[in-house]
Amino acid sequence: AEISKLQKNVQVCIKVMRNQENFDREQKARTNSDGSKINLEDSFVVKIISTHEPEDKHDIPIYNSDQSLVDEHNKEWALIMPAGDKSLDRAIADDNIAGSDQDEIVRIAKSLAHSLKHIHGKNLIHCDVKPRNFVRFGEQWKLIDLDAANKAGDTLKNTNKFSSGYTPPEMARLLWCHHKKDKIRVRVGAKDLSGNDFESSEPIHI
Protein backbone atom coordinates (compact mmCIF):
# COMPACT_ATOMS: atom_id res chain seq x y z
CA ALA A 1 0.00 0.00 0.00
CA GLU A 2 1.14 3.52 -0.71
CA ILE A 3 -1.06 5.54 1.63
CA SER A 4 1.60 8.24 2.02
CA LYS A 5 1.42 8.92 -1.73
CA LEU A 6 -2.32 9.65 -1.80
CA GLN A 7 -3.25 13.11 -2.99
CA LYS A 8 -3.75 15.62 -0.22
CA ASN A 9 -7.15 17.22 0.42
CA VAL A 10 -8.98 14.32 -1.22
CA GLN A 11 -11.90 12.96 0.78
CA VAL A 12 -11.70 9.20 1.19
CA CYS A 13 -13.61 6.44 2.90
CA ILE A 14 -11.60 3.83 4.81
CA LYS A 15 -13.21 0.45 5.29
CA VAL A 16 -11.45 -1.30 8.17
CA MET A 17 -11.69 -5.08 8.47
CA ARG A 18 -10.55 -7.38 11.26
CA ASN A 19 -11.10 -10.45 9.11
CA GLN A 20 -8.46 -11.05 6.45
CA GLU A 21 -10.81 -13.33 4.51
CA ASN A 22 -13.20 -10.43 3.80
CA PHE A 23 -10.25 -8.27 2.72
CA ASP A 24 -8.96 -11.01 0.41
CA ARG A 25 -12.43 -11.62 -1.03
CA GLU A 26 -12.75 -7.96 -2.04
CA GLN A 27 -9.41 -8.23 -3.85
CA LYS A 28 -10.32 -11.57 -5.45
CA ALA A 29 -13.63 -10.21 -6.74
CA ARG A 30 -11.70 -7.59 -8.73
CA THR A 31 -9.21 -10.10 -10.14
CA ASN A 32 -9.37 -12.62 -12.98
CA SER A 33 -8.28 -16.23 -12.49
CA ASP A 34 -4.97 -15.42 -14.22
CA GLY A 35 -4.22 -12.68 -11.70
CA SER A 36 -5.00 -9.75 -13.99
CA LYS A 37 -7.34 -7.01 -12.80
CA ILE A 38 -10.97 -7.09 -13.93
CA ASN A 39 -11.84 -3.90 -15.76
CA LEU A 40 -14.66 -2.67 -13.52
CA GLU A 41 -15.69 0.77 -14.75
CA ASP A 42 -15.59 3.52 -12.14
CA SER A 43 -18.98 4.78 -13.30
CA PHE A 44 -20.58 1.55 -12.00
CA VAL A 45 -18.37 0.26 -9.16
CA VAL A 46 -16.37 2.32 -6.66
CA LYS A 47 -12.64 1.94 -7.19
CA ILE A 48 -10.04 1.08 -4.58
CA ILE A 49 -7.41 3.82 -4.29
CA SER A 50 -5.12 1.97 -1.91
CA THR A 51 -5.04 -0.76 0.73
CA HIS A 52 -3.54 -1.36 4.15
CA GLU A 53 -2.36 -4.66 5.61
CA PRO A 54 -0.93 -5.27 9.10
CA GLU A 55 2.61 -5.76 7.79
CA ASP A 56 2.60 -2.49 5.82
CA LYS A 57 4.96 0.24 6.95
CA HIS A 58 4.05 3.89 6.37
CA ASP A 59 5.84 7.20 6.62
CA ILE A 60 2.79 8.80 8.24
CA PRO A 61 1.03 7.79 11.47
CA ILE A 62 -2.41 6.16 11.22
CA TYR A 63 -5.04 7.08 13.80
CA ASN A 64 -8.26 5.51 15.01
CA SER A 65 -11.52 7.46 14.94
CA ASP A 66 -10.92 8.51 18.58
CA GLN A 67 -7.56 10.02 17.55
CA SER A 68 -5.55 7.29 19.28
CA LEU A 69 -2.61 5.90 17.36
CA VAL A 70 -3.26 2.56 15.68
CA ASP A 71 -1.48 -0.24 17.52
CA GLU A 72 1.05 -1.76 15.13
CA HIS A 73 0.29 -5.17 16.61
CA ASN A 74 -3.44 -4.80 15.95
CA LYS A 75 -4.32 -7.06 13.02
CA GLU A 76 -6.49 -4.90 10.79
CA TRP A 77 -6.85 -4.63 7.03
CA ALA A 78 -8.28 -1.62 5.22
CA LEU A 79 -9.52 -0.50 1.81
CA ILE A 80 -9.17 3.18 0.91
CA MET A 81 -11.80 4.40 -1.55
CA PRO A 82 -13.24 7.74 -2.70
CA ALA A 83 -15.79 9.08 -0.22
CA GLY A 84 -19.38 9.00 -1.46
CA ASP A 85 -22.09 11.52 -0.65
CA LYS A 86 -24.75 9.22 0.75
CA SER A 87 -25.82 5.58 0.58
CA LEU A 88 -29.26 4.72 -0.78
CA ASP A 89 -30.56 3.62 2.61
CA ARG A 90 -29.66 7.05 4.03
CA ALA A 91 -31.18 8.80 1.00
CA ILE A 92 -34.42 6.88 1.56
CA ALA A 93 -34.42 7.84 5.24
CA ASP A 94 -33.22 11.45 4.93
CA ASP A 95 -34.35 12.80 1.56
CA ASN A 96 -38.00 11.71 1.57
CA ILE A 97 -37.82 10.17 -1.91
CA ALA A 98 -39.32 6.75 -1.15
CA GLY A 99 -42.77 6.48 -2.68
CA SER A 100 -42.92 10.17 -3.60
CA ASP A 101 -40.36 11.18 -6.25
CA GLN A 102 -41.17 8.75 -9.07
CA ASP A 103 -38.64 10.19 -11.52
CA GLU A 104 -35.81 9.90 -9.01
CA ILE A 105 -36.90 6.38 -8.06
CA VAL A 106 -36.79 5.28 -11.70
CA ARG A 107 -33.41 6.97 -12.24
CA ILE A 108 -31.85 5.25 -9.21
CA ALA A 109 -33.36 1.87 -10.08
CA LYS A 110 -32.07 2.09 -13.66
CA SER A 111 -28.64 3.11 -12.41
CA LEU A 112 -28.54 0.07 -10.13
CA ALA A 113 -29.67 -2.20 -12.97
CA HIS A 114 -26.95 -0.85 -15.28
CA SER A 115 -24.31 -1.32 -12.55
CA LEU A 116 -25.37 -4.94 -12.04
CA LYS A 117 -25.49 -5.55 -15.79
CA HIS A 118 -21.90 -4.30 -15.96
CA ILE A 119 -20.53 -6.63 -13.27
CA HIS A 120 -22.60 -9.57 -14.53
CA GLY A 121 -20.95 -8.99 -17.89
CA LYS A 122 -17.64 -9.55 -16.07
CA ASN A 123 -18.94 -12.94 -14.77
CA LEU A 124 -19.23 -11.46 -11.27
CA ILE A 125 -22.22 -11.70 -8.91
CA HIS A 126 -22.40 -9.07 -6.16
CA CYS A 127 -24.35 -11.32 -3.73
CA ASP A 128 -25.08 -8.49 -1.27
CA VAL A 129 -27.15 -5.97 -3.21
CA LYS A 130 -29.02 -3.73 -0.76
CA PRO A 131 -29.62 0.02 -0.32
CA ARG A 132 -26.60 0.38 1.98
CA ASN A 133 -24.29 -0.93 -0.76
CA PHE A 134 -25.39 1.54 -3.44
CA VAL A 135 -23.83 4.95 -2.93
CA ARG A 136 -24.25 8.36 -4.56
CA PHE A 137 -21.15 10.12 -5.89
CA GLY A 138 -22.29 13.48 -7.22
CA GLU A 139 -24.79 12.64 -9.96
CA GLN A 140 -23.74 8.98 -10.17
CA TRP A 141 -24.73 5.95 -8.12
CA LYS A 142 -22.18 3.16 -7.69
CA LEU A 143 -21.99 -0.30 -6.15
CA ILE A 144 -19.68 -0.76 -3.17
CA ASP A 145 -18.60 -3.73 -1.02
CA LEU A 146 -17.52 -6.69 -3.15
CA ASP A 147 -16.38 -8.78 -0.18
CA ALA A 148 -19.43 -11.01 -0.59
CA ALA A 149 -19.10 -11.26 -4.37
CA ASN A 150 -18.49 -14.49 -6.25
CA LYS A 151 -17.78 -15.56 -9.78
CA ALA A 152 -20.89 -16.85 -11.57
CA GLY A 153 -21.38 -20.58 -11.03
CA ASP A 154 -19.21 -20.76 -7.91
CA THR A 155 -20.60 -22.39 -4.79
CA LEU A 156 -21.12 -20.02 -1.87
CA LYS A 157 -19.58 -20.98 1.47
CA ASN A 158 -21.00 -20.55 4.94
CA THR A 159 -18.33 -17.92 5.48
CA ASN A 160 -19.73 -15.75 2.67
CA LYS A 161 -20.78 -12.35 3.98
CA PHE A 162 -24.26 -11.33 2.84
CA SER A 163 -27.39 -9.84 4.40
CA SER A 164 -30.18 -12.29 5.17
CA GLY A 165 -32.92 -9.65 4.80
CA TYR A 166 -32.18 -9.38 1.09
CA THR A 167 -31.46 -13.05 0.42
CA PRO A 168 -33.78 -14.93 -1.98
CA PRO A 169 -35.69 -17.94 -0.54
CA GLU A 170 -33.80 -20.49 -2.60
CA MET A 171 -30.62 -19.56 -0.71
CA ALA A 172 -31.96 -21.61 2.20
CA ARG A 173 -31.83 -24.67 -0.02
CA LEU A 174 -29.02 -24.10 -2.52
CA LEU A 175 -25.93 -21.93 -2.02
CA TRP A 176 -25.11 -21.56 -5.70
CA CYS A 177 -24.10 -18.24 -7.20
CA HIS A 178 -26.32 -17.08 -10.06
CA HIS A 179 -27.53 -13.77 -11.53
CA LYS A 180 -30.96 -14.50 -10.02
CA LYS A 181 -29.52 -13.85 -6.55
CA ASP A 182 -28.80 -10.22 -7.46
CA LYS A 183 -32.18 -9.90 -9.23
CA ILE A 184 -34.14 -10.92 -6.12
CA ARG A 185 -32.18 -8.44 -4.04
CA VAL A 186 -32.92 -5.68 -6.56
CA ARG A 187 -36.67 -6.34 -6.31
CA VAL A 188 -36.58 -6.22 -2.50
CA GLY A 189 -34.48 -3.05 -2.55
CA ALA A 190 -36.75 -1.43 -5.13
CA LYS A 191 -39.72 -2.07 -2.88
CA ASP A 192 -37.85 -0.26 -0.08
CA LEU A 193 -37.39 2.67 -2.45
CA SER A 194 -40.81 2.90 -4.08
CA GLY A 195 -43.04 1.49 -1.36
CA ASN A 196 -44.51 -0.92 -3.93
CA ASP A 197 -43.42 -3.67 -6.28
CA PHE A 198 -41.36 -1.83 -8.89
CA GLU A 199 -41.78 -2.38 -12.62
CA SER A 200 -39.89 -0.31 -15.18
CA SER A 201 -41.43 0.57 -18.52
CA GLU A 202 -37.98 -0.04 -20.04
CA PRO A 203 -36.73 -3.41 -18.69
CA ILE A 204 -32.99 -3.77 -18.25
CA HIS A 205 -31.82 -7.37 -18.39
CA ILE A 206 -29.21 -7.94 -15.68
PDB file of C-alpha atoms in Angstrom:
ATOM      1  CA  ALA A   1       0.000   0.000   0.000  1.00  0.00           C
ATOM      2  CA  GLU A   2       1.135   3.522  -0.706  1.00  0.00           C
ATOM      3  CA  ILE A   3      -1.057   5.537   1.632  1.00  0.00           C
ATOM      4  CA  SER A   4       1.601   8.237   2.017  1.00  0.00           C
ATOM      5  CA  LYS A   5       1.425   8.924  -1.728  1.00  0.00           C
ATOM      6  CA  LEU A   6      -2.315   9.653  -1.798  1.00  0.00           C
ATOM      7  CA  GLN A   7      -3.249  13.111  -2.992  1.00  0.00           C
ATOM      8  CA  LYS A   8      -3.754  15.619  -0.221  1.00  0.00           C
ATOM      9  CA  ASN A   9      -7.146  17.220   0.424  1.00  0.00           C
ATOM     10  CA  VAL A  10      -8.980  14.321  -1.222  1.00  0.00           C
ATOM     11  CA  GLN A  11     -11.898  12.958   0.778  1.00  0.00           C
ATOM     12  CA  VAL A  12     -11.700   9.201   1.188  1.00  0.00           C
ATOM     13  CA  CYS A  13     -13.609   6.439   2.902  1.00  0.00           C
ATOM     14  CA  ILE A  14     -11.598   3.832   4.812  1.00  0.00           C
ATOM     15  CA  LYS A  15     -13.205   0.452   5.287  1.00  0.00           C
ATOM     16  CA  VAL A  16     -11.451  -1.301   8.171  1.00  0.00           C
ATOM     17  CA  MET A  17     -11.694  -5.081   8.467  1.00  0.00           C
ATOM     18  CA  ARG A  18     -10.551  -7.377  11.258  1.00  0.00           C
ATOM     19  CA  ASN A  19     -11.096 -10.452   9.109  1.00  0.00           C
ATOM     20  CA  GLN A  20      -8.457 -11.049   6.448  1.00  0.00           C
ATOM     21  CA  GLU A  21     -10.809 -13.330   4.511  1.00  0.00           C
ATOM     22  CA  ASN A  22     -13.197 -10.427   3.798  1.00  0.00           C
ATOM     23  CA  PHE A  23     -10.245  -8.269   2.722  1.00  0.00           C
ATOM     24  CA  ASP A  24      -8.956 -11.009   0.414  1.00  0.00           C
ATOM     25  CA  ARG A  25     -12.428 -11.620  -1.033  1.00  0.00           C
ATOM     26  CA  GLU A  26     -12.747  -7.957  -2.043  1.00  0.00           C
ATOM     27  CA  GLN A  27      -9.415  -8.230  -3.847  1.00  0.00           C
ATOM     28  CA  LYS A  28     -10.317 -11.568  -5.453  1.00  0.00           C
ATOM     29  CA  ALA A  29     -13.633 -10.207  -6.745  1.00  0.00           C
ATOM     30  CA  ARG A  30     -11.704  -7.590  -8.728  1.00  0.00           C
ATOM     31  CA  THR A  31      -9.207 -10.097 -10.139  1.00  0.00           C
ATOM     32  CA  ASN A  32      -9.375 -12.623 -12.982  1.00  0.00           C
ATOM     33  CA  SER A  33      -8.278 -16.232 -12.495  1.00  0.00           C
ATOM     34  CA  ASP A  34      -4.966 -15.423 -14.225  1.00  0.00           C
ATOM     35  CA  GLY A  35      -4.220 -12.677 -11.695  1.00  0.00           C
ATOM     36  CA  SER A  36      -5.002  -9.750 -13.989  1.00  0.00           C
ATOM     37  CA  LYS A  37      -7.342  -7.010 -12.802  1.00  0.00           C
ATOM     38  CA  ILE A  38     -10.971  -7.091 -13.933  1.00  0.00           C
ATOM     39  CA  ASN A  39     -11.842  -3.896 -15.760  1.00  0.00           C
ATOM     40  CA  LEU A  40     -14.660  -2.667 -13.521  1.00  0.00           C
ATOM     41  CA  GLU A  41     -15.691   0.766 -14.746  1.00  0.00           C
ATOM     42  CA  ASP A  42     -15.588   3.518 -12.144  1.00  0.00           C
ATOM     43  CA  SER A  43     -18.984   4.778 -13.304  1.00  0.00           C
ATOM     44  CA  PHE A  44     -20.582   1.554 -12.001  1.00  0.00           C
ATOM     45  CA  VAL A  45     -18.367   0.258  -9.161  1.00  0.00           C
ATOM     46  CA  VAL A  46     -16.374   2.318  -6.664  1.00  0.00           C
ATOM     47  CA  LYS A  47     -12.641   1.944  -7.195  1.00  0.00           C
ATOM     48  CA  ILE A  48     -10.039   1.080  -4.575  1.00  0.00           C
ATOM     49  CA  ILE A  49      -7.413   3.821  -4.286  1.00  0.00           C
ATOM     50  CA  SER A  50      -5.122   1.969  -1.911  1.00  0.00           C
ATOM     51  CA  THR A  51      -5.044  -0.762   0.728  1.00  0.00           C
ATOM     52  CA  HIS A  52      -3.536  -1.361   4.147  1.00  0.00           C
ATOM     53  CA  GLU A  53      -2.361  -4.661   5.613  1.00  0.00           C
ATOM     54  CA  PRO A  54      -0.928  -5.270   9.102  1.00  0.00           C
ATOM     55  CA  GLU A  55       2.605  -5.760   7.788  1.00  0.00           C
ATOM     56  CA  ASP A  56       2.596  -2.494   5.815  1.00  0.00           C
ATOM     57  CA  LYS A  57       4.962   0.235   6.953  1.00  0.00           C
ATOM     58  CA  HIS A  58       4.055   3.885   6.373  1.00  0.00           C
ATOM     59  CA  ASP A  59       5.841   7.196   6.623  1.00  0.00           C
ATOM     60  CA  ILE A  60       2.791   8.797   8.238  1.00  0.00           C
ATOM     61  CA  PRO A  61       1.032   7.793  11.472  1.00  0.00           C
ATOM     62  CA  ILE A  62      -2.407   6.163  11.216  1.00  0.00           C
ATOM     63  CA  TYR A  63      -5.036   7.075  13.797  1.00  0.00           C
ATOM     64  CA  ASN A  64      -8.264   5.508  15.012  1.00  0.00           C
ATOM     65  CA  SER A  65     -11.524   7.463  14.939  1.00  0.00           C
ATOM     66  CA  ASP A  66     -10.919   8.515  18.577  1.00  0.00           C
ATOM     67  CA  GLN A  67      -7.559  10.023  17.550  1.00  0.00           C
ATOM     68  CA  SER A  68      -5.552   7.290  19.284  1.00  0.00           C
ATOM     69  CA  LEU A  69      -2.612   5.903  17.357  1.00  0.00           C
ATOM     70  CA  VAL A  70      -3.256   2.556  15.683  1.00  0.00           C
ATOM     71  CA  ASP A  71      -1.478  -0.237  17.522  1.00  0.00           C
ATOM     72  CA  GLU A  72       1.055  -1.755  15.125  1.00  0.00           C
ATOM     73  CA  HIS A  73       0.292  -5.170  16.608  1.00  0.00           C
ATOM     74  CA  ASN A  74      -3.443  -4.801  15.947  1.00  0.00           C
ATOM     75  CA  LYS A  75      -4.321  -7.062  13.023  1.00  0.00           C
ATOM     76  CA  GLU A  76      -6.493  -4.895  10.789  1.00  0.00           C
ATOM     77  CA  TRP A  77      -6.849  -4.631   7.034  1.00  0.00           C
ATOM     78  CA  ALA A  78      -8.278  -1.619   5.223  1.00  0.00           C
ATOM     79  CA  LEU A  79      -9.519  -0.496   1.811  1.00  0.00           C
ATOM     80  CA  ILE A  80      -9.166   3.181   0.914  1.00  0.00           C
ATOM     81  CA  MET A  81     -11.802   4.396  -1.549  1.00  0.00           C
ATOM     82  CA  PRO A  82     -13.238   7.736  -2.701  1.00  0.00           C
ATOM     83  CA  ALA A  83     -15.790   9.076  -0.222  1.00  0.00           C
ATOM     84  CA  GLY A  84     -19.377   8.995  -1.463  1.00  0.00           C
ATOM     85  CA  ASP A  85     -22.088  11.521  -0.653  1.00  0.00           C
ATOM     86  CA  LYS A  86     -24.751   9.221   0.748  1.00  0.00           C
ATOM     87  CA  SER A  87     -25.820   5.577   0.577  1.00  0.00           C
ATOM     88  CA  LEU A  88     -29.262   4.725  -0.778  1.00  0.00           C
ATOM     89  CA  ASP A  89     -30.558   3.623   2.610  1.00  0.00           C
ATOM     90  CA  ARG A  90     -29.665   7.046   4.033  1.00  0.00           C
ATOM     91  CA  ALA A  91     -31.183   8.801   1.003  1.00  0.00           C
ATOM     92  CA  ILE A  92     -34.423   6.879   1.557  1.00  0.00           C
ATOM     93  CA  ALA A  93     -34.424   7.844   5.238  1.00  0.00           C
ATOM     94  CA  ASP A  94     -33.220  11.449   4.933  1.00  0.00           C
ATOM     95  CA  ASP A  95     -34.351  12.800   1.556  1.00  0.00           C
ATOM     96  CA  ASN A  96     -38.001  11.712   1.566  1.00  0.00           C
ATOM     97  CA  ILE A  97     -37.815  10.166  -1.915  1.00  0.00           C
ATOM     98  CA  ALA A  98     -39.319   6.752  -1.146  1.00  0.00           C
ATOM     99  CA  GLY A  99     -42.771   6.477  -2.678  1.00  0.00           C
ATOM    100  CA  SER A 100     -42.922  10.166  -3.603  1.00  0.00           C
ATOM    101  CA  ASP A 101     -40.356  11.181  -6.252  1.00  0.00           C
ATOM    102  CA  GLN A 102     -41.168   8.746  -9.067  1.00  0.00           C
ATOM    103  CA  ASP A 103     -38.642  10.195 -11.524  1.00  0.00           C
ATOM    104  CA  GLU A 104     -35.814   9.897  -9.008  1.00  0.00           C
ATOM    105  CA  ILE A 105     -36.904   6.383  -8.059  1.00  0.00           C
ATOM    106  CA  VAL A 106     -36.787   5.283 -11.704  1.00  0.00           C
ATOM    107  CA  ARG A 107     -33.412   6.973 -12.240  1.00  0.00           C
ATOM    108  CA  ILE A 108     -31.848   5.252  -9.212  1.00  0.00           C
ATOM    109  CA  ALA A 109     -33.358   1.867 -10.082  1.00  0.00           C
ATOM    110  CA  LYS A 110     -32.065   2.088 -13.665  1.00  0.00           C
ATOM    111  CA  SER A 111     -28.638   3.112 -12.411  1.00  0.00           C
ATOM    112  CA  LEU A 112     -28.537   0.069 -10.132  1.00  0.00           C
ATOM    113  CA  ALA A 113     -29.668  -2.199 -12.966  1.00  0.00           C
ATOM    114  CA  HIS A 114     -26.954  -0.854 -15.279  1.00  0.00           C
ATOM    115  CA  SER A 115     -24.308  -1.320 -12.553  1.00  0.00           C
ATOM    116  CA  LEU A 116     -25.368  -4.943 -12.044  1.00  0.00           C
ATOM    117  CA  LYS A 117     -25.492  -5.553 -15.791  1.00  0.00           C
ATOM    118  CA  HIS A 118     -21.904  -4.304 -15.959  1.00  0.00           C
ATOM    119  CA  ILE A 119     -20.528  -6.628 -13.269  1.00  0.00           C
ATOM    120  CA  HIS A 120     -22.596  -9.568 -14.532  1.00  0.00           C
ATOM    121  CA  GLY A 121     -20.945  -8.988 -17.890  1.00  0.00           C
ATOM    122  CA  LYS A 122     -17.641  -9.555 -16.072  1.00  0.00           C
ATOM    123  CA  ASN A 123     -18.935 -12.936 -14.771  1.00  0.00           C
ATOM    124  CA  LEU A 124     -19.230 -11.455 -11.274  1.00  0.00           C
ATOM    125  CA  ILE A 125     -22.221 -11.700  -8.914  1.00  0.00           C
ATOM    126  CA  HIS A 126     -22.401  -9.066  -6.163  1.00  0.00           C
ATOM    127  CA  CYS A 127     -24.349 -11.321  -3.728  1.00  0.00           C
ATOM    128  CA  ASP A 128     -25.080  -8.486  -1.272  1.00  0.00           C
ATOM    129  CA  VAL A 129     -27.152  -5.967  -3.213  1.00  0.00           C
ATOM    130  CA  LYS A 130     -29.022  -3.727  -0.761  1.00  0.00           C
ATOM    131  CA  PRO A 131     -29.622   0.025  -0.325  1.00  0.00           C
ATOM    132  CA  ARG A 132     -26.601   0.375   1.977  1.00  0.00           C
ATOM    133  CA  ASN A 133     -24.292  -0.930  -0.757  1.00  0.00           C
ATOM    134  CA  PHE A 134     -25.393   1.535  -3.435  1.00  0.00           C
ATOM    135  CA  VAL A 135     -23.830   4.954  -2.931  1.00  0.00           C
ATOM    136  CA  ARG A 136     -24.248   8.359  -4.561  1.00  0.00           C
ATOM    137  CA  PHE A 137     -21.151  10.117  -5.886  1.00  0.00           C
ATOM    138  CA  GLY A 138     -22.291  13.477  -7.222  1.00  0.00           C
ATOM    139  CA  GLU A 139     -24.791  12.636  -9.961  1.00  0.00           C
ATOM    140  CA  GLN A 140     -23.744   8.979 -10.167  1.00  0.00           C
ATOM    141  CA  TRP A 141     -24.726   5.950  -8.122  1.00  0.00           C
ATOM    142  CA  LYS A 142     -22.183   3.161  -7.687  1.00  0.00           C
ATOM    143  CA  LEU A 143     -21.989  -0.303  -6.149  1.00  0.00           C
ATOM    144  CA  ILE A 144     -19.678  -0.763  -3.170  1.00  0.00           C
ATOM    145  CA  ASP A 145     -18.598  -3.731  -1.020  1.00  0.00           C
ATOM    146  CA  LEU A 146     -17.516  -6.686  -3.152  1.00  0.00           C
ATOM    147  CA  ASP A 147     -16.380  -8.776  -0.180  1.00  0.00           C
ATOM    148  CA  ALA A 148     -19.434 -11.005  -0.593  1.00  0.00           C
ATOM    149  CA  ALA A 149     -19.098 -11.255  -4.373  1.00  0.00           C
ATOM    150  CA  ASN A 150     -18.488 -14.494  -6.248  1.00  0.00           C
ATOM    151  CA  LYS A 151     -17.782 -15.557  -9.784  1.00  0.00           C
ATOM    152  CA  ALA A 152     -20.894 -16.854 -11.571  1.00  0.00           C
ATOM    153  CA  GLY A 153     -21.383 -20.580 -11.026  1.00  0.00           C
ATOM    154  CA  ASP A 154     -19.215 -20.761  -7.912  1.00  0.00           C
ATOM    155  CA  THR A 155     -20.596 -22.386  -4.787  1.00  0.00           C
ATOM    156  CA  LEU A 156     -21.121 -20.021  -1.867  1.00  0.00           C
ATOM    157  CA  LYS A 157     -19.581 -20.976   1.468  1.00  0.00           C
ATOM    158  CA  ASN A 158     -21.002 -20.553   4.940  1.00  0.00           C
ATOM    159  CA  THR A 159     -18.325 -17.917   5.479  1.00  0.00           C
ATOM    160  CA  ASN A 160     -19.731 -15.752   2.674  1.00  0.00           C
ATOM    161  CA  LYS A 161     -20.783 -12.350   3.981  1.00  0.00           C
ATOM    162  CA  PHE A 162     -24.265 -11.332   2.844  1.00  0.00           C
ATOM    163  CA  SER A 163     -27.392  -9.844   4.398  1.00  0.00           C
ATOM    164  CA  SER A 164     -30.179 -12.292   5.167  1.00  0.00           C
ATOM    165  CA  GLY A 165     -32.919  -9.654   4.804  1.00  0.00           C
ATOM    166  CA  TYR A 166     -32.178  -9.378   1.086  1.00  0.00           C
ATOM    167  CA  THR A 167     -31.457 -13.048   0.422  1.00  0.00           C
ATOM    168  CA  PRO A 168     -33.780 -14.929  -1.983  1.00  0.00           C
ATOM    169  CA  PRO A 169     -35.690 -17.937  -0.539  1.00  0.00           C
ATOM    170  CA  GLU A 170     -33.805 -20.491  -2.604  1.00  0.00           C
ATOM    171  CA  MET A 171     -30.624 -19.563  -0.715  1.00  0.00           C
ATOM    172  CA  ALA A 172     -31.958 -21.606   2.199  1.00  0.00           C
ATOM    173  CA  ARG A 173     -31.826 -24.671  -0.024  1.00  0.00           C
ATOM    174  CA  LEU A 174     -29.018 -24.100  -2.522  1.00  0.00           C
ATOM    175  CA  LEU A 175     -25.934 -21.934  -2.019  1.00  0.00           C
ATOM    176  CA  TRP A 176     -25.115 -21.559  -5.704  1.00  0.00           C
ATOM    177  CA  CYS A 177     -24.098 -18.243  -7.200  1.00  0.00           C
ATOM    178  CA  HIS A 178     -26.322 -17.084 -10.063  1.00  0.00           C
ATOM    179  CA  HIS A 179     -27.525 -13.773 -11.527  1.00  0.00           C
ATOM    180  CA  LYS A 180     -30.959 -14.495 -10.022  1.00  0.00           C
ATOM    181  CA  LYS A 181     -29.520 -13.852  -6.555  1.00  0.00           C
ATOM    182  CA  ASP A 182     -28.798 -10.224  -7.458  1.00  0.00           C
ATOM    183  CA  LYS A 183     -32.179  -9.898  -9.230  1.00  0.00           C
ATOM    184  CA  ILE A 184     -34.139 -10.920  -6.122  1.00  0.00           C
ATOM    185  CA  ARG A 185     -32.181  -8.437  -4.037  1.00  0.00           C
ATOM    186  CA  VAL A 186     -32.920  -5.677  -6.559  1.00  0.00           C
ATOM    187  CA  ARG A 187     -36.665  -6.340  -6.313  1.00  0.00           C
ATOM    188  CA  VAL A 188     -36.576  -6.219  -2.504  1.00  0.00           C
ATOM    189  CA  GLY A 189     -34.484  -3.050  -2.552  1.00  0.00           C
ATOM    190  CA  ALA A 190     -36.752  -1.430  -5.133  1.00  0.00           C
ATOM    191  CA  LYS A 191     -39.717  -2.073  -2.877  1.00  0.00           C
ATOM    192  CA  ASP A 192     -37.848  -0.257  -0.085  1.00  0.00           C
ATOM    193  CA  LEU A 193     -37.390   2.666  -2.453  1.00  0.00           C
ATOM    194  CA  SER A 194     -40.805   2.896  -4.077  1.00  0.00           C
ATOM    195  CA  GLY A 195     -43.044   1.493  -1.362  1.00  0.00           C
ATOM    196  CA  ASN A 196     -44.512  -0.923  -3.934  1.00  0.00           C
ATOM    197  CA  ASP A 197     -43.415  -3.672  -6.283  1.00  0.00           C
ATOM    198  CA  PHE A 198     -41.357  -1.833  -8.891  1.00  0.00           C
ATOM    199  CA  GLU A 199     -41.775  -2.382 -12.622  1.00  0.00           C
ATOM    200  CA  SER A 200     -39.892  -0.312 -15.177  1.00  0.00           C
ATOM    201  CA  SER A 201     -41.434   0.570 -18.522  1.00  0.00           C
ATOM    202  CA  GLU A 202     -37.979  -0.038 -20.038  1.00  0.00           C
ATOM    203  CA  PRO A 203     -36.728  -3.409 -18.687  1.00  0.00           C
ATOM    204  CA  ILE A 204     -32.989  -3.772 -18.252  1.00  0.00           C
ATOM    205  CA  HIS A 205     -31.818  -7.369 -18.387  1.00  0.00           C
ATOM    206  CA  ILE A 206     -29.213  -7.935 -15.678  1.00  0.00           C
TER     207      ILE A 206
END
